[in-house]
Amino acid sequence: MDWTAASKELAAALNSKHVKERSQSGRQLSYIEGWHAIMEANRIFGFDGWQRETVLIQKVAEHERALKSGPGWGVSYVAKVRVTVDEIVREGIGSGHGMDRDLGAAHESAIKEAETDAMKRALMTFGNPFGLALYDKAKSSVGPSILGDDFDDDAGPSDAGQREQQKTQLATGAEAPPPASAPVNHRNT
């Protein structure tokens, strides 16, 4: 692991394009999605440079509840996930809640959410790209893309396949195939 290069990436601003918001208990909360945290870990540490291990998953609630579609179930879990990069070990605790007409589906949803939440909390301790920047009320380390113009999520729909391919390559560590033709840059440099 090249910690000099990784440290620069971990101190860089969190790209505001990856910040999502939701309302919970009357408050507006900012977060990054689980797939994005995994993609950033693969990009910064290498797809084989980090490990995650679920060390605890525990049901904390299960009850019948009324859903818009009729009777159903509400289930809650807590999870503890350990993330290891080289010799550095970080742990995070998360919770997940599932509601469904089917009890098994409610459990599945709650378990996945709890594990993802715990993983994001463990990764967050490594730096801004994993959501640490969101804990600063001023969000001073949330800013423009650190991936540059070649990775523009706001590109038009005709570029969607290329953007998805770039995301997949970053997430898996795969090398990009050579382009069919050189891209044209219409920006003044």
Tab-separated table of C-alpha atoms in Angstrom:
chain	number	residue	atom	x	y	z
A	1	MET	CA	0.000	0.000	0.000
A	2	ASP	CA	1.332	3.388	-0.997
A	3	TRP	CA	0.198	5.368	2.055
A	4	THR	CA	1.598	8.630	0.693
A	5	ALA	CA	-0.746	8.496	-2.305
A	6	ALA	CA	-3.610	7.056	-0.240
A	7	SER	CA	-3.239	9.808	2.370
A	8	LYS	CA	-3.706	12.471	-0.304
A	9	GLU	CA	-6.863	10.750	-1.534
A	10	LEU	CA	-8.198	10.326	2.023
A	11	ALA	CA	-7.652	14.033	2.799
A	12	ALA	CA	-9.284	15.194	-0.454
A	13	ALA	CA	-12.735	16.753	-0.441
A	14	LEU	CA	-15.771	14.494	-0.692
A	15	ASN	CA	-17.343	14.996	-4.117
A	16	SER	CA	-20.693	16.709	-3.471
A	17	LYS	CA	-22.238	14.710	-6.334
A	18	HIS	CA	-22.107	11.632	-4.103
A	19	VAL	CA	-23.810	13.207	-1.087
A	20	LYS	CA	-27.437	12.162	-0.648
A	21	GLU	CA	-29.951	13.561	1.815
A	22	ARG	CA	-32.959	12.191	3.643
A	23	SER	CA	-35.315	13.372	6.363
A	24	GLN	CA	-35.414	11.455	9.618
A	25	SER	CA	-37.248	12.487	12.777
A	26	GLY	CA	-37.641	16.029	11.471
A	27	ARG	CA	-33.912	16.441	10.690
A	28	GLN	CA	-32.174	16.533	7.317
A	29	LEU	CA	-29.326	13.979	7.195
A	30	SER	CA	-26.504	13.769	4.644
A	31	TYR	CA	-24.916	10.436	3.729
A	32	ILE	CA	-23.079	8.508	1.024
A	33	GLU	CA	-24.461	5.301	-0.420
A	34	GLY	CA	-22.926	1.918	0.337
A	35	TRP	CA	-21.931	1.158	-3.267
A	36	HIS	CA	-20.037	4.449	-3.366
A	37	ALA	CA	-18.109	3.629	-0.180
A	38	ILE	CA	-17.062	0.281	-1.682
A	39	MET	CA	-16.098	1.926	-4.973
A	40	GLU	CA	-13.943	4.489	-3.146
A	41	ALA	CA	-12.267	1.775	-1.031
A	42	ASN	CA	-11.424	-0.146	-4.206
A	43	ARG	CA	-10.144	3.008	-5.907
A	44	ILE	CA	-8.022	4.257	-2.998
A	45	PHE	CA	-6.824	0.988	-1.418
A	46	GLY	CA	-7.053	-1.319	-4.446
A	47	PHE	CA	-9.716	-3.963	-4.952
A	48	ASP	CA	-7.522	-6.472	-3.114
A	49	GLY	CA	-6.014	-3.961	-0.649
A	50	TRP	CA	-8.747	-3.992	1.969
A	51	GLN	CA	-11.042	-6.452	3.722
A	52	ARG	CA	-14.355	-6.205	5.486
A	53	GLU	CA	-15.696	-8.684	7.976
A	54	THR	CA	-19.060	-8.714	9.686
A	55	VAL	CA	-18.200	-9.591	13.279
A	56	LEU	CA	-21.665	-9.148	14.804
A	57	ILE	CA	-25.213	-9.161	13.514
A	58	GLN	CA	-27.991	-9.122	16.091
A	59	LYS	CA	-31.755	-8.775	15.869
A	60	VAL	CA	-32.973	-6.113	18.292
A	61	ALA	CA	-36.658	-5.899	17.351
A	62	GLU	CA	-39.347	-7.808	15.486
A	63	HIS	CA	-43.006	-6.922	15.552
A	64	GLU	CA	-46.146	-6.942	13.473
A	65	ARG	CA	-47.043	-3.568	12.048
A	66	ALA	CA	-49.527	-1.988	9.710
A	67	LEU	CA	-48.153	-1.156	6.270
A	68	LYS	CA	-49.853	0.873	3.541
A	69	SER	CA	-50.406	-2.404	1.680
A	70	GLY	CA	-51.870	-4.186	4.720
A	71	PRO	CA	-50.484	-6.106	7.695
A	72	GLY	CA	-46.755	-6.708	7.767
A	73	TRP	CA	-43.595	-6.870	9.805
A	74	GLY	CA	-41.020	-4.461	11.175
A	75	VAL	CA	-37.567	-5.809	12.006
A	76	SER	CA	-34.408	-4.083	13.284
A	77	TYR	CA	-30.816	-5.310	13.476
A	78	VAL	CA	-27.492	-3.947	14.652
A	79	ALA	CA	-24.211	-4.972	13.044
A	80	LYS	CA	-20.524	-4.531	13.717
A	81	VAL	CA	-18.170	-4.562	10.737
A	82	ARG	CA	-14.373	-4.631	10.804
A	83	VAL	CA	-12.440	-3.059	7.920
A	84	THR	CA	-8.749	-3.875	7.566
A	85	VAL	CA	-6.274	-2.047	5.317
A	86	ASP	CA	-2.734	-3.378	5.690
A	87	GLU	CA	-2.276	-3.511	9.456
A	88	ILE	CA	-4.858	-0.809	10.200
A	89	VAL	CA	-8.124	-2.103	11.650
A	90	ARG	CA	-11.258	0.011	12.048
A	91	GLU	CA	-14.692	-1.039	13.251
A	92	GLY	CA	-18.111	0.483	12.851
A	93	ILE	CA	-21.514	-0.192	14.369
A	94	GLY	CA	-24.655	0.303	12.294
A	95	SER	CA	-28.361	-0.360	12.382
A	96	GLY	CA	-30.898	-1.437	9.831
A	97	HIS	CA	-34.652	-1.546	9.701
A	98	GLY	CA	-36.800	-3.634	7.410
A	99	MET	CA	-40.530	-3.498	6.782
A	100	ASP	CA	-42.367	-5.902	4.528
A	101	ARG	CA	-45.481	-8.021	4.315
A	102	ASP	CA	-43.158	-11.049	4.277
A	103	LEU	CA	-41.224	-11.620	7.518
A	104	GLY	CA	-38.204	-13.088	5.714
A	105	ALA	CA	-37.957	-10.118	3.347
A	106	ALA	CA	-38.133	-7.714	6.315
A	107	HIS	CA	-35.223	-9.595	7.982
A	108	GLU	CA	-33.192	-9.579	4.762
A	109	SER	CA	-33.649	-5.838	4.275
A	110	ALA	CA	-32.774	-5.013	7.890
A	111	ILE	CA	-29.655	-7.208	7.910
A	112	LYS	CA	-28.309	-5.725	4.665
A	113	GLU	CA	-28.959	-2.175	5.851
A	114	ALA	CA	-27.287	-2.800	9.214
A	115	GLU	CA	-24.195	-4.347	7.627
A	116	THR	CA	-23.880	-1.559	5.042
A	117	ASP	CA	-24.329	1.132	7.706
A	118	ALA	CA	-21.642	-0.454	9.895
A	119	MET	CA	-19.237	-0.794	6.951
A	120	LYS	CA	-19.719	2.868	6.011
A	121	ARG	CA	-19.063	3.908	9.619
A	122	ALA	CA	-15.849	1.867	9.725
A	123	LEU	CA	-14.660	3.251	6.380
A	124	MET	CA	-15.626	6.801	7.404
A	125	THR	CA	-12.798	6.807	9.941
A	126	PHE	CA	-10.275	6.656	7.075
A	127	GLY	CA	-11.205	10.056	5.648
A	128	ASN	CA	-13.366	12.459	3.698
A	129	PRO	CA	-14.171	10.332	0.610
A	130	PHE	CA	-15.923	7.857	2.899
A	131	GLY	CA	-18.183	10.467	4.489
A	132	LEU	CA	-16.007	11.836	7.303
A	133	ALA	CA	-16.494	15.283	5.743
A	134	LEU	CA	-20.224	15.041	6.487
A	135	TYR	CA	-19.615	15.093	10.241
A	136	ASP	CA	-18.314	18.667	9.951
A	137	LYS	CA	-21.424	20.874	10.338
A	138	ALA	CA	-19.932	23.421	7.895
A	139	LYS	CA	-19.123	20.617	5.413
A	140	SER	CA	-15.929	22.479	4.509
A	141	SER	CA	-14.391	19.309	3.016
A	142	VAL	CA	-17.307	18.621	0.678
A	143	GLY	CA	-16.565	19.969	-2.746
A	144	PRO	CA	-15.970	19.298	-6.423
A	145	SER	CA	-14.996	15.976	-7.922
A	146	ILE	CA	-11.549	14.596	-7.121
A	147	LEU	CA	-11.831	12.239	-10.097
A	148	GLY	CA	-11.412	14.995	-12.685
A	149	ASP	CA	-13.260	15.751	-15.894
A	150	ASP	CA	-12.880	12.215	-17.265
A	151	PHE	CA	-15.356	10.963	-14.652
A	152	ASP	CA	-18.315	13.314	-14.906
A	153	ASP	CA	-21.576	12.044	-13.443
A	154	ASP	CA	-23.382	15.030	-14.963
A	155	ALA	CA	-22.516	14.074	-18.528
A	156	GLY	CA	-25.435	13.583	-20.895
A	157	PRO	CA	-27.415	10.365	-21.280
A	158	SER	CA	-25.336	9.349	-24.307
A	159	ASP	CA	-22.382	8.975	-21.949
A	160	ALA	CA	-24.256	6.776	-19.443
A	161	GLY	CA	-22.722	3.502	-20.642
A	162	GLN	CA	-19.212	4.917	-20.496
A	163	ARG	CA	-19.797	6.325	-16.978
A	164	GLU	CA	-21.142	2.968	-15.761
A	165	GLN	CA	-18.120	1.220	-17.287
A	166	GLN	CA	-15.805	3.678	-15.497
A	167	LYS	CA	-17.624	3.092	-12.190
A	168	THR	CA	-17.375	-0.682	-12.629
A	169	GLN	CA	-13.679	-0.452	-13.454
A	170	LEU	CA	-13.016	1.671	-10.372
A	171	ALA	CA	-15.037	-0.692	-8.197
A	172	THR	CA	-13.392	-3.865	-9.506
A	173	GLY	CA	-9.895	-2.640	-10.306
A	174	ALA	CA	-10.281	-3.777	-13.925
A	175	GLU	CA	-8.322	-2.059	-16.645
A	176	ALA	CA	-10.183	-0.018	-19.225
A	177	PRO	CA	-10.263	-1.331	-22.787
A	178	PRO	CA	-8.722	1.024	-25.338
A	179	PRO	CA	-11.249	3.551	-26.648
A	180	ALA	CA	-12.630	3.033	-30.163
A	181	SER	CA	-11.723	6.612	-30.982
A	182	ALA	CA	-10.054	9.398	-29.077
A	183	PRO	CA	-12.540	11.606	-27.221
A	184	VAL	CA	-12.865	15.175	-28.395
A	185	ASN	CA	-12.390	17.852	-25.750
A	186	HIS	CA	-14.348	20.982	-26.635
A	187	ARG	CA	-13.171	22.935	-23.590
A	188	ASN	CA	-10.633	25.701	-23.837
A	189	THR	CA	-7.472	24.754	-21.973
